[in-house]
Each structure stands twice: as structure tokens, then as C-alpha cells.
CSV table of C-alpha atoms and ligand atoms in Angstrom, one decimal:
chain,number,residue,atom,x,y,z
A,1,MET,CA,-53.7,-71.1,1.2
A,2,THR,CA,-56.4,-68.9,2.8
A,3,ASP,CA,-58.2,-66.1,0.9
A,4,LEU,CA,-58.6,-63.0,3.0
A,5,TYR,CA,-62.0,-62.6,1.4
A,6,ARG,CA,-63.1,-65.7,3.4
A,7,LEU,CA,-62.6,-64.1,6.9
A,8,LEU,CA,-65.3,-62.3,8.7
A,9,PRO,CA,-64.1,-59.1,10.3
A,10,GLU,CA,-63.8,-60.8,13.8
A,11,GLU,CA,-61.7,-63.4,12.3
A,12,MET,CA,-59.4,-61.0,10.5
A,13,GLU,CA,-58.9,-59.4,14.1
A,14,GLN,CA,-58.0,-62.7,15.7
A,15,LEU,CA,-55.6,-63.4,12.9
A,16,VAL,CA,-53.7,-60.3,13.2
A,17,VAL,CA,-53.7,-60.5,17.0
A,18,ASP,CA,-52.4,-64.2,16.7
A,19,MET,CA,-49.6,-62.8,14.5
A,20,GLY,CA,-48.6,-60.4,17.2
A,21,TYR,CA,-49.9,-57.3,15.7
A,22,PRO,CA,-52.5,-54.7,17.3
A,23,ARG,CA,-56.2,-55.3,16.8
A,24,TYR,CA,-56.6,-52.2,14.7
A,25,ARG,CA,-54.4,-53.6,11.9
A,26,ALA,CA,-57.4,-55.8,10.9
A,27,ASP,CA,-59.2,-52.6,9.7
A,28,GLN,CA,-56.1,-51.5,7.8
A,29,ILE,CA,-56.8,-54.9,5.8
A,30,LEU,CA,-60.6,-54.7,5.8
A,31,LEU,CA,-61.0,-51.2,4.6
A,32,PRO,CA,-58.9,-51.5,1.4
A,33,LEU,CA,-60.4,-55.0,0.8
A,34,TYR,CA,-63.9,-53.8,0.6
A,35,TYR,CA,-63.3,-50.3,-0.8
A,36,LYS,CA,-60.2,-50.5,-3.0
A,37,PHE,CA,-60.3,-54.1,-4.2
A,38,PRO,CA,-56.6,-54.8,-4.1
A,39,LYS,CA,-55.5,-57.9,-6.1
A,40,VAL,CA,-52.6,-59.0,-4.0
A,41,ILE,CA,-51.6,-58.3,-0.5
A,42,ASN,CA,-48.8,-56.0,-1.5
A,43,ASP,CA,-51.5,-53.8,-3.1
A,44,ILE,CA,-52.2,-52.7,0.7
A,45,PRO,CA,-49.5,-50.1,1.1
A,46,GLN,CA,-50.7,-48.8,4.4
A,47,LEU,CA,-50.0,-52.2,6.0
A,48,PRO,CA,-46.5,-52.5,7.4
A,49,LYS,CA,-44.2,-54.5,5.2
A,50,LYS,CA,-43.6,-57.0,7.8
A,51,LEU,CA,-47.2,-57.8,8.2
A,52,ARG,CA,-47.6,-58.2,4.5
A,53,GLU,CA,-44.8,-60.6,4.5
A,54,ASP,CA,-45.9,-62.5,7.5
A,55,LEU,CA,-49.6,-62.8,5.8
A,56,THR,CA,-48.0,-64.1,2.5
A,57,GLU,CA,-45.7,-66.5,4.5
A,58,ALA,CA,-48.7,-67.9,6.4
A,59,GLY,CA,-50.3,-68.7,3.1
A,60,TYR,CA,-52.8,-66.0,3.1
A,61,THR,CA,-53.8,-64.5,-0.5
A,62,ILE,CA,-56.4,-62.3,-2.0
A,63,GLY,CA,-58.5,-64.2,-4.4
A,64,SER,CA,-60.0,-62.7,-7.4
A,65,ALA,CA,-62.5,-63.8,-10.0
A,66,LYS,CA,-60.8,-63.6,-13.5
A,67,GLU,CA,-63.2,-62.4,-16.2
A,68,THR,CA,-63.1,-64.4,-19.4
A,69,HIS,CA,-66.3,-63.4,-21.2
A,70,ARG,CA,-68.4,-60.4,-21.0
A,71,VAL,CA,-71.8,-59.8,-22.8
A,72,VAL,CA,-73.7,-56.6,-22.5
A,73,SER,CA,-77.4,-56.3,-23.5
A,74,ASP,CA,-78.3,-53.8,-26.3
A,75,ASP,CA,-79.6,-51.3,-23.9
A,76,GLY,CA,-76.7,-51.7,-21.8
A,77,ASP,CA,-78.5,-52.3,-18.7
A,78,THR,CA,-77.6,-56.1,-18.2
A,79,THR,CA,-74.0,-57.3,-18.1
A,80,LYS,CA,-73.3,-60.9,-17.8
A,81,LEU,CA,-69.8,-62.2,-17.1
A,82,LEU,CA,-68.2,-65.5,-17.0
A,83,LEU,CA,-65.6,-65.4,-14.2
A,84,ASN,CA,-63.0,-68.1,-13.4
A,85,LEU,CA,-62.8,-69.1,-9.9
A,86,THR,CA,-59.3,-69.6,-8.3
A,87,ASP,CA,-59.4,-73.3,-9.5
A,88,GLY,CA,-60.2,-72.1,-13.1
A,89,THR,CA,-63.9,-73.1,-13.0
A,90,PRO,CA,-66.2,-70.7,-14.9
A,91,VAL,CA,-69.0,-69.3,-13.1
A,92,GLU,CA,-71.8,-66.9,-14.2
A,93,THR,CA,-72.5,-63.7,-12.5
A,94,VAL,CA,-74.9,-60.9,-13.7
A,95,LEU,CA,-75.3,-57.2,-13.2
A,96,ILE,CA,-78.8,-55.8,-13.8
A,97,GLN,CA,-79.1,-52.0,-13.7
A,98,TYR,CA,-82.4,-50.0,-13.6
A,99,PRO,CA,-81.5,-46.6,-14.8
A,100,SER,CA,-85.1,-45.4,-14.0
A,101,SER,CA,-84.9,-46.3,-10.3
A,102,LYS,CA,-82.4,-44.1,-8.8
A,103,ILE,CA,-81.0,-44.7,-5.2
A,104,ASN,CA,-79.3,-41.5,-3.9
A,105,GLY,CA,-78.8,-40.5,-7.6
A,106,HIS,CA,-77.2,-43.9,-8.6
A,107,PRO,CA,-79.1,-46.5,-10.7
A,108,ARG,CA,-80.2,-49.5,-8.7
A,109,SER,CA,-77.5,-52.0,-9.4
A,110,THR,CA,-78.3,-55.6,-8.6
A,111,ILE,CA,-75.7,-58.3,-8.8
A,112,CYS,CA,-77.0,-62.0,-9.3
A,113,VAL,CA,-74.4,-64.3,-7.8
A,114,SER,CA,-74.0,-68.1,-8.2
A,115,THR,CA,-73.7,-70.4,-5.3
A,116,GLN,CA,-73.0,-73.8,-7.1
A,117,ILE,CA,-71.6,-74.9,-10.5
A,118,GLY,CA,-74.5,-76.8,-11.9
A,119,CYS,CA,-77.2,-77.8,-9.5
A,120,ALA,CA,-78.6,-81.1,-8.3
A,121,MET,CA,-82.2,-80.1,-8.3
A,122,GLY,CA,-82.8,-80.8,-11.9
A,123,CYS,CA,-85.5,-78.4,-12.8
A,124,VAL,CA,-86.6,-79.4,-16.3
A,125,PHE,CA,-86.7,-75.7,-17.5
A,126,CYS,CA,-83.4,-74.5,-16.1
A,127,ALA,CA,-80.1,-74.7,-18.0
A,128,THR,CA,-78.2,-75.0,-14.8
A,129,GLY,CA,-80.4,-77.8,-13.6
A,130,GLN,CA,-79.8,-79.6,-16.9
A,131,MET,CA,-75.9,-79.4,-16.3
A,132,GLY,CA,-76.3,-81.5,-13.2
A,133,PHE,CA,-74.1,-80.8,-10.0
A,134,GLU,CA,-70.5,-80.0,-10.3
A,135,LYS,CA,-69.4,-78.3,-7.1
A,136,ASN,CA,-70.3,-76.0,-4.4
A,137,ILE,CA,-68.9,-72.5,-4.6
A,138,ARG,CA,-66.9,-71.3,-1.6
A,139,ALA,CA,-68.0,-68.2,0.3
A,140,GLU,CA,-65.0,-66.3,-0.7
A,141,GLU,CA,-65.7,-67.2,-4.4
A,142,ILE,CA,-69.3,-65.8,-3.8
A,143,VAL,CA,-67.8,-62.7,-2.4
A,144,ALA,CA,-65.2,-62.5,-5.3
A,145,GLN,CA,-68.2,-62.2,-7.7
A,146,VAL,CA,-69.6,-59.3,-5.9
A,147,ILE,CA,-66.2,-57.6,-5.5
A,148,HIS,CA,-65.5,-58.0,-9.4
A,149,PHE,CA,-68.6,-56.0,-10.1
A,150,ALA,CA,-68.1,-53.5,-7.4
A,151,ASP,CA,-64.7,-52.7,-8.9
A,152,ILE,CA,-66.4,-52.2,-12.4
A,153,LEU,CA,-69.2,-50.0,-11.0
A,154,GLN,CA,-66.8,-48.0,-8.8
A,155,GLN,CA,-64.8,-47.0,-11.9
A,156,ARG,CA,-68.2,-45.6,-13.3
A,157,GLY,CA,-68.9,-43.8,-10.0
A,158,GLU,CA,-71.5,-46.1,-9.3
A,159,HIS,CA,-72.0,-49.0,-6.6
A,160,VAL,CA,-73.7,-52.3,-5.9
A,161,THR,CA,-77.2,-51.5,-4.3
A,162,ASN,CA,-78.7,-54.9,-4.3
A,163,LEU,CA,-77.7,-58.6,-4.3
A,164,VAL,CA,-79.7,-61.6,-5.3
A,165,PHE,CA,-78.7,-65.3,-4.9
A,166,MET,CA,-80.5,-66.3,-8.2
A,167,GLY,CA,-77.6,-67.4,-10.3
A,168,MET,CA,-76.4,-70.9,-10.8
A,169,GLY,CA,-77.2,-73.3,-8.1
A,170,GLU,CA,-79.4,-73.9,-5.1
A,171,PRO,CA,-78.1,-71.6,-2.2
A,172,MET,CA,-79.8,-73.8,0.4
A,173,ALA,CA,-77.9,-76.8,-0.7
A,174,ASN,CA,-74.6,-74.9,-0.1
A,175,TYR,CA,-75.9,-73.4,3.2
A,176,ASP,CA,-72.7,-72.8,5.3
A,177,GLU,CA,-70.8,-71.1,2.5
A,178,MET,CA,-73.8,-69.1,1.4
A,179,ILE,CA,-74.4,-67.9,4.9
A,180,ARG,CA,-70.7,-67.1,5.4
A,181,ALA,CA,-70.8,-65.0,2.2
A,182,VAL,CA,-73.9,-63.2,3.5
A,183,ARG,CA,-72.4,-62.3,6.8
A,184,ILE,CA,-69.0,-61.0,5.3
A,185,LEU,CA,-71.1,-59.0,2.6
A,186,THR,CA,-73.4,-57.4,5.0
A,187,HIS,CA,-71.0,-56.9,7.8
A,188,ASP,CA,-70.4,-53.0,8.5
A,189,ARG,CA,-66.7,-53.8,8.6
A,190,GLY,CA,-67.0,-56.0,5.6
A,191,PHE,CA,-68.6,-55.2,2.3
A,192,GLY,CA,-71.5,-53.4,4.3
A,193,ILE,CA,-74.4,-53.9,2.0
A,194,GLY,CA,-77.9,-53.7,3.9
A,195,GLN,CA,-79.3,-57.0,4.8
A,196,ARG,CA,-82.6,-55.7,3.3
A,197,ASN,CA,-81.0,-55.4,0.1
A,198,ILE,CA,-80.4,-59.0,-0.2
A,199,THR,CA,-82.7,-61.7,-1.5
A,200,ILE,CA,-82.1,-65.4,-1.2
A,201,SER,CA,-84.0,-67.6,-3.8
A,202,THR,CA,-84.6,-71.2,-2.9
A,203,ILE,CA,-86.3,-74.0,-4.9
A,204,GLY,CA,-88.0,-74.8,-1.4
A,205,LEU,CA,-85.5,-76.7,0.6
A,206,ILE,CA,-87.6,-76.4,3.9
A,207,SER,CA,-84.9,-77.2,6.4
A,208,GLY,CA,-82.8,-74.3,4.8
A,209,ILE,CA,-85.6,-72.0,4.9
A,210,ASP,CA,-86.2,-72.6,8.7
A,211,LYS,CA,-82.4,-72.4,9.4
A,212,LEU,CA,-82.3,-69.0,7.6
A,213,ALA,CA,-85.2,-67.8,9.8
A,214,GLU,CA,-83.2,-68.3,12.8
A,215,GLU,CA,-80.0,-66.5,11.6
A,216,ASP,CA,-81.3,-63.1,12.9
A,217,LEU,CA,-80.7,-61.7,9.6
A,218,GLN,CA,-83.2,-59.4,7.7
A,219,VAL,CA,-82.6,-60.8,4.2
A,220,GLY,CA,-85.4,-61.3,1.8
A,221,LEU,CA,-86.5,-64.9,0.8
A,222,ALA,CA,-87.9,-65.8,-2.6
A,223,ILE,CA,-89.3,-69.3,-3.1
A,224,SER,CA,-89.6,-70.8,-6.5
A,225,LEU,CA,-92.9,-72.5,-6.6
A,226,HIS,CA,-93.8,-72.8,-10.2
A,227,ALA,CA,-97.0,-74.7,-9.7
A,228,PRO,CA,-99.9,-74.8,-7.4
A,229,ASN,CA,-100.1,-78.6,-6.9
A,230,ASN,CA,-97.5,-81.5,-6.2
A,231,GLU,CA,-98.4,-83.3,-9.3
A,232,LEU,CA,-97.4,-80.6,-11.6
A,233,ARG,CA,-94.6,-79.4,-9.6
A,234,LYS,CA,-93.0,-82.8,-9.5
A,235,LYS,CA,-92.9,-82.7,-13.3
A,236,LEU,CA,-91.0,-79.4,-13.3
A,237,VAL,CA,-88.9,-80.0,-10.3
A,238,PRO,CA,-88.4,-83.7,-10.2
A,239,THR,CA,-86.3,-83.6,-7.0
A,240,ALA,CA,-89.1,-81.8,-5.0
A,241,GLY,CA,-89.6,-85.0,-3.3
A,242,PRO,CA,-91.0,-84.8,0.4
A,243,ASN,CA,-91.2,-81.0,0.1
A,244,SER,CA,-95.0,-80.4,-0.9
A,245,VAL,CA,-96.3,-77.4,-2.1
A,246,GLU,CA,-98.3,-76.9,1.2
A,247,ASP,CA,-95.2,-77.5,3.4
A,248,ILE,CA,-93.2,-75.0,1.2
A,249,ILE,CA,-96.0,-72.5,1.7
A,250,GLU,CA,-96.1,-73.1,5.5
A,251,ALA,CA,-92.3,-72.6,5.7
A,252,GLY,CA,-92.6,-69.3,3.8
A,253,ARG,CA,-95.2,-68.4,6.4
A,254,ARG,CA,-92.9,-69.4,9.2
A,255,TYR,CA,-90.1,-67.3,7.8
A,256,PHE,CA,-92.4,-64.2,7.6
A,257,LYS,CA,-93.5,-64.7,11.2
A,258,LYS,CA,-90.1,-65.0,12.5
A,259,THR,CA,-88.3,-62.2,10.4
A,260,GLY,CA,-91.2,-60.1,9.5
A,261,ARG,CA,-89.9,-60.1,5.9
A,262,ARG,CA,-92.4,-60.6,3.2
A,263,VAL,CA,-91.7,-63.8,1.1
A,264,THR,CA,-92.0,-63.7,-2.7
A,265,PHE,CA,-93.0,-66.8,-4.8
A,266,GLU,CA,-91.5,-67.0,-8.0
A,267,TYR,CA,-93.5,-68.7,-10.7
A,268,ALA,CA,-91.8,-69.3,-14.1
A,269,LEU,CA,-94.6,-69.2,-16.7
A,270,MET,CA,-94.4,-71.8,-19.4
A,271,LYS,CA,-96.8,-72.1,-22.2
A,272,GLY,CA,-99.3,-74.8,-22.1
A,273,ILE,CA,-97.7,-76.1,-19.1
A,274,ASN,CA,-98.6,-74.0,-16.0
A,275,ASP,CA,-100.2,-71.0,-17.5
A,276,SER,CA,-103.8,-71.8,-17.7
A,277,PRO,CA,-106.8,-69.8,-16.1
A,278,LYS,CA,-107.7,-72.9,-14.2
A,279,ILE,CA,-104.1,-73.2,-12.8
A,280,ALA,CA,-104.1,-69.5,-12.0
A,281,THR,CA,-107.3,-70.0,-10.0
A,282,GLU,CA,-105.7,-72.9,-8.1
A,283,LEU,CA,-102.6,-70.8,-7.3
A,284,ALA,CA,-105.0,-68.0,-6.1
A,285,ILE,CA,-106.9,-70.1,-3.8
A,286,LEU,CA,-103.6,-71.6,-2.4
A,287,LEU,CA,-102.0,-68.3,-1.7
A,288,LYS,CA,-104.9,-65.8,-1.1
A,289,GLY,CA,-105.2,-64.3,2.5
A,290,ASN,CA,-101.7,-64.8,3.5
A,291,GLY,CA,-100.1,-61.7,2.2
A,292,SER,CA,-97.7,-63.4,-0.2
A,293,HIS,CA,-96.3,-61.8,-3.3
A,294,VAL,CA,-96.2,-63.6,-6.6
A,295,ASN,CA,-93.3,-62.8,-9.0
A,296,LEU,CA,-94.3,-64.2,-12.4
A,297,ILE,CA,-91.3,-64.9,-14.7
A,298,PRO,CA,-92.2,-65.5,-18.4
A,299,ILE,CA,-89.8,-68.4,-19.0
A,300,ASN,CA,-86.7,-67.8,-20.9
A,301,PRO,CA,-86.5,-70.7,-23.4
A,302,THR,CA,-83.4,-72.7,-22.6
A,303,ALA,CA,-83.5,-76.3,-21.8
A,304,GLY,CA,-86.2,-78.6,-23.0
A,305,ASP,CA,-89.2,-77.5,-25.2
A,306,PHE,CA,-90.6,-74.8,-23.0
A,307,ASN,CA,-92.1,-71.5,-24.4
A,308,ARG,CA,-93.2,-68.1,-23.2
A,309,PRO,CA,-97.1,-67.7,-22.9
A,310,THR,CA,-98.6,-65.0,-25.0
A,311,GLN,CA,-98.9,-61.5,-23.5
A,312,ASP,CA,-102.6,-62.1,-23.3
A,313,SER,CA,-102.3,-65.3,-21.2
A,314,ILE,CA,-99.6,-63.5,-19.0
A,315,ARG,CA,-102.2,-60.7,-18.4
A,316,GLU,CA,-105.2,-63.1,-17.9
A,317,PHE,CA,-102.9,-65.1,-15.1
A,318,GLU,CA,-102.1,-61.8,-13.4
A,319,ARG,CA,-105.6,-60.7,-13.4
A,320,ILE,CA,-106.8,-63.8,-11.8
A,321,LEU,CA,-104.4,-63.6,-9.0
A,322,PHE,CA,-105.0,-59.8,-8.6
A,323,ASN,CA,-108.9,-60.4,-8.4
A,324,ALA,CA,-108.3,-62.9,-5.6
A,325,GLY,CA,-106.4,-60.3,-3.7
A,326,VAL,CA,-102.9,-62.0,-4.2
A,327,ASN,CA,-100.3,-59.5,-4.9
A,328,CYS,CA,-98.5,-60.1,-8.1
A,329,THR,CA,-95.9,-58.5,-10.5
A,330,VAL,CA,-94.7,-59.8,-13.9
A,331,ARG,CA,-90.9,-59.6,-13.8
A,332,ILE,CA,-89.7,-57.8,-16.8
A,333,GLU,CA,-86.9,-60.2,-17.9
A,334,LYS,CA,-83.9,-58.0,-18.9
A,335,GLY,CA,-81.4,-59.2,-21.2
A,336,ILE,CA,-83.2,-62.0,-22.9
A,337,GLU,CA,-81.0,-61.6,-25.9
A,338,ILE,CA,-78.0,-62.2,-23.9
A,339,SER,CA,-79.1,-65.5,-22.5
A,340,ALA,CA,-80.0,-63.9,-19.2
A,341,ALA,CA,-81.6,-67.0,-17.6
A,342,CYS,CA,-79.1,-68.7,-15.1
A,343,GLY,CA,-76.7,-71.1,-16.6
A,344,GLN,CA,-77.3,-70.1,-20.0
A,345,LEU,CA,-74.2,-68.1,-20.9
A,346,ARG,CA,-72.0,-70.8,-19.4
A,347,ILE,CA,-73.7,-73.4,-21.6
A,348,ASP,CA,-73.2,-71.3,-24.6
A,349,ILE,CA,-69.5,-70.7,-24.0
A,350,VAL,CA,-68.4,-73.9,-22.2
A,351,GLY,CA,-70.9,-76.3,-23.2
B,401,SAH,N1,-82.0,-72.4,-7.1
B,401,SAH,C1,-82.7,-71.2,-6.7
B,401,SAH,C2,-81.9,-70.0,-7.2
B,401,SAH,C3,-81.3,-70.0,-8.7
B,401,SAH,S1,-82.7,-69.9,-9.9
B,401,SAH,C4,-84.2,-71.2,-7.2
B,401,SAH,O1,-84.4,-72.1,-8.0
B,401,SAH,O2,-84.8,-70.4,-6.8
B,401,SAH,C5,-83.3,-68.2,-9.8
B,401,SAH,C6,-84.6,-68.2,-10.5
B,401,SAH,O3,-84.5,-68.5,-11.9
B,401,SAH,C7,-85.6,-69.3,-10.1
B,401,SAH,O4,-86.9,-68.7,-9.8
B,401,SAH,C8,-85.7,-70.2,-11.3
B,401,SAH,O5,-86.9,-70.6,-11.4
B,401,SAH,C9,-85.5,-69.2,-12.3
B,401,SAH,N2,-85.2,-69.8,-13.6
B,401,SAH,C10,-84.6,-70.9,-14.0
B,401,SAH,N3,-84.4,-71.1,-15.3
B,401,SAH,C11,-85.2,-70.3,-15.9
B,401,SAH,C12,-85.6,-70.0,-17.1
B,401,SAH,N4,-85.1,-70.7,-18.2
B,401,SAH,N5,-86.5,-68.9,-17.3
B,401,SAH,C13,-86.9,-68.1,-16.4
B,401,SAH,N6,-86.6,-68.2,-15.2
B,401,SAH,C14,-85.8,-69.3,-14.8
B,402,SF4,FE1,-81.3,-75.6,-9.4
B,402,SF4,FE2,-82.8,-73.2,-9.2
B,402,SF4,FE3,-82.1,-74.2,-11.6
B,402,SF4,FE4,-83.9,-75.5,-10.1
B,402,SF4,S1,-84.1,-73.4,-11.0
B,402,SF4,S2,-82.2,-76.3,-11.3
B,402,SF4,S3,-83.1,-75.2,-8.1
B,402,SF4,S4,-80.7,-73.4,-10.1
């Protein structure tokens, strides 16, 4: 069985040619796949019946994610879904809308996709990390998460404007499937989202960052730093291993040099752990002068005994970075009441 959502447009072309059909038939599959979201091959009426039969006989299918739970935040801006993958594994996917930020009259609509079930990195504050690693998500299953929301949005006259790889799992630890999904989703004959509207977030796997820089893609990179020194980082990211803070920052610099895309450092702020003015100063010294951007994320209390800092200490942390000339924003966490941090809904429902 091969899911048609797994194929790059060039591969789709090769497939129809190999089956003895003219090349243009590929577009008659691709267009409906990415604009009409059919659930089965027979939902593509413009394809000759014989081709539909040939595809089915050759074991091609259209995979889709089956929604089993939906939670919407009180303000309606965040929708979190549990989707069953084709093998029945539940995965978390989130839509975050920003009604005040309009793109061509439509609200900015960001989909947050998962790349793994669980995660082997074991970050102590992360619900997904505490689950341990279960399995990698295939490219077509990453695409299916986006298609599911694209369908929901289309019915409201809206569309997906941005994509972030910030759901469950470490994208760089599932590199080949992640990059295949990015190529399908950004291909102008595929889903067609702009490369610049995608951000890939990593815990700092250096080989993955360097590989991504060579892909000739204009995707954004976010590196989850969380600490300005190795001693503290190791406590928060126990698997950080040989990837030192300095090496990770250096890899971010190489990514910027190669792609021209600014790198964002994510920093989950935890009360009494990594939020002191001393640590802010250390972080400022580490990052100043290299044009990096810091995204401060007040922690969503999930795993372990981690709490959000007070508003005052968040502001103070931000001020220290700002005064050192380090570009910094505080991420307004949307949907905290629906367990918006990655992995939380799945834990609430599946355990
Ligand atoms: N594995 C990748 C991408 C998925 S996690 C990474 O770690 O970057 C996406 C982001 O959510 C990361 O920045 C991570 O630090 C953050 N995160 C995880 N648990 C969180 C929590 N409980 N509260 C706030 N942010 C959290
Ligand atoms: Fe994995 Fe990212 Fe969670 Fe760390 S924060 S455990 S890398 S998903």
C-alpha cells in the first residue's frame, strides 16, 4: 500500500507514465489532492475510471487522519486535535489563529504538526519527552495532519498560512520523512505553502541543522536552547550529550550564513530554574552581537514540578536581553486552558 500523499509531484508523474498514461494525468491527481482533499481515489471524478482502477489495484490509497478528539480554546483561536494515523496511533495537531493578524483578509492560521509519537530527547519539562519514544511519523502522515486542518479551514473560507514543526517529537531525529513532507507541502504542484512560512524547531541536533542548511530551502529554523550554559542545559535536556551550547549557537550561525534566514532561539522560562537576572545576563552575553532572536516561552506546567515565572521576572528577563541588544519577544502562549503544550492533550486522553 502506498499513500498518494507520500509522493512528490515528480514521483506522481513517473507513476502515471509507468502505468502507461500521459504525464498530464499526474496533475489531475495532484490538483484535487491538494485543493479538494478527496478521501478515496474514487473521489477524483476527473480521472479516467481505468486509471482509478489501476491505481487501486497497484495498491495506491489516499490516507487521511481520523479525528477522534477536538478541543477548542475559550476564545476560539486555538483548536487542538487528536488524529488517528492510518495504523490507529493517536497524534496531536494544533491550529493557532491570530484574528488580529490578517493575511490578504484572512486570519493568520498556523498549523503545528507532530513528527514523532513521543520523543527520545527526554526534556524534563516536556510532556512528549516524558512519554519516551514510540515511533517516527511518516511523511504522508505529517502531510495528512496539514490536509485535515486545510479541509476544516477551507470550509470556513480560510486557509493554512503558516506551518510550524513544533508538535510532538524532534524533527531532526526523523529527518528524511520530515524533509519529504516539507518538499511535498512546499511544492508548487503539491500543497504549495511558501518555504518562508514554515519553521522547523529542533532541540539542537547539530548534524540535522547542518543538513537542513544544505537543502536549498528557505525554511525558518528555531533552536530550543533553554539555558545559557551546559551544566544547566544538561539538567533540562538530559540527552544534550555532545551538543554543547556553544556548538549549537555556532550551528545556528552557519545556518544563517548559508540560508540568510534568521534563527530564533526558543527559551522555555521556568520559575526558579532558568529565569534569574544572572542567567538572563549570561544568555545576553552569549547571544549578543550575532543578530539572533530569542523567543521566551513561559512554561506550560506539564511534566514534573515546573512553574511559570511571575510577570515581573519575565519582564525583567526580557529587559536584560533587550538592553544588551538581543532581539527578544515573549511568546503569548495561546490555549493554555486546553493543554496547548506539546504532547499534553494526548497524555490527558490516551494516558
Ligand atoms: N523537539 C523540538 C520541537 C517540538 S517541541 C524542540 O524541542 O524544539 C516545540 C517547543 O515546545 C520547544 O521549544 C519546546 O521547548 C517547547 N515546549 C515543550 N514543552 C513545553 C512546555 N511544557 N511549556 C512550554 N513550552 C514547551
Ligand atoms: Fe522532544 Fe522537543 Fe519535547 Fe524535548 S521539547 S522532549 S526535543 S519534543
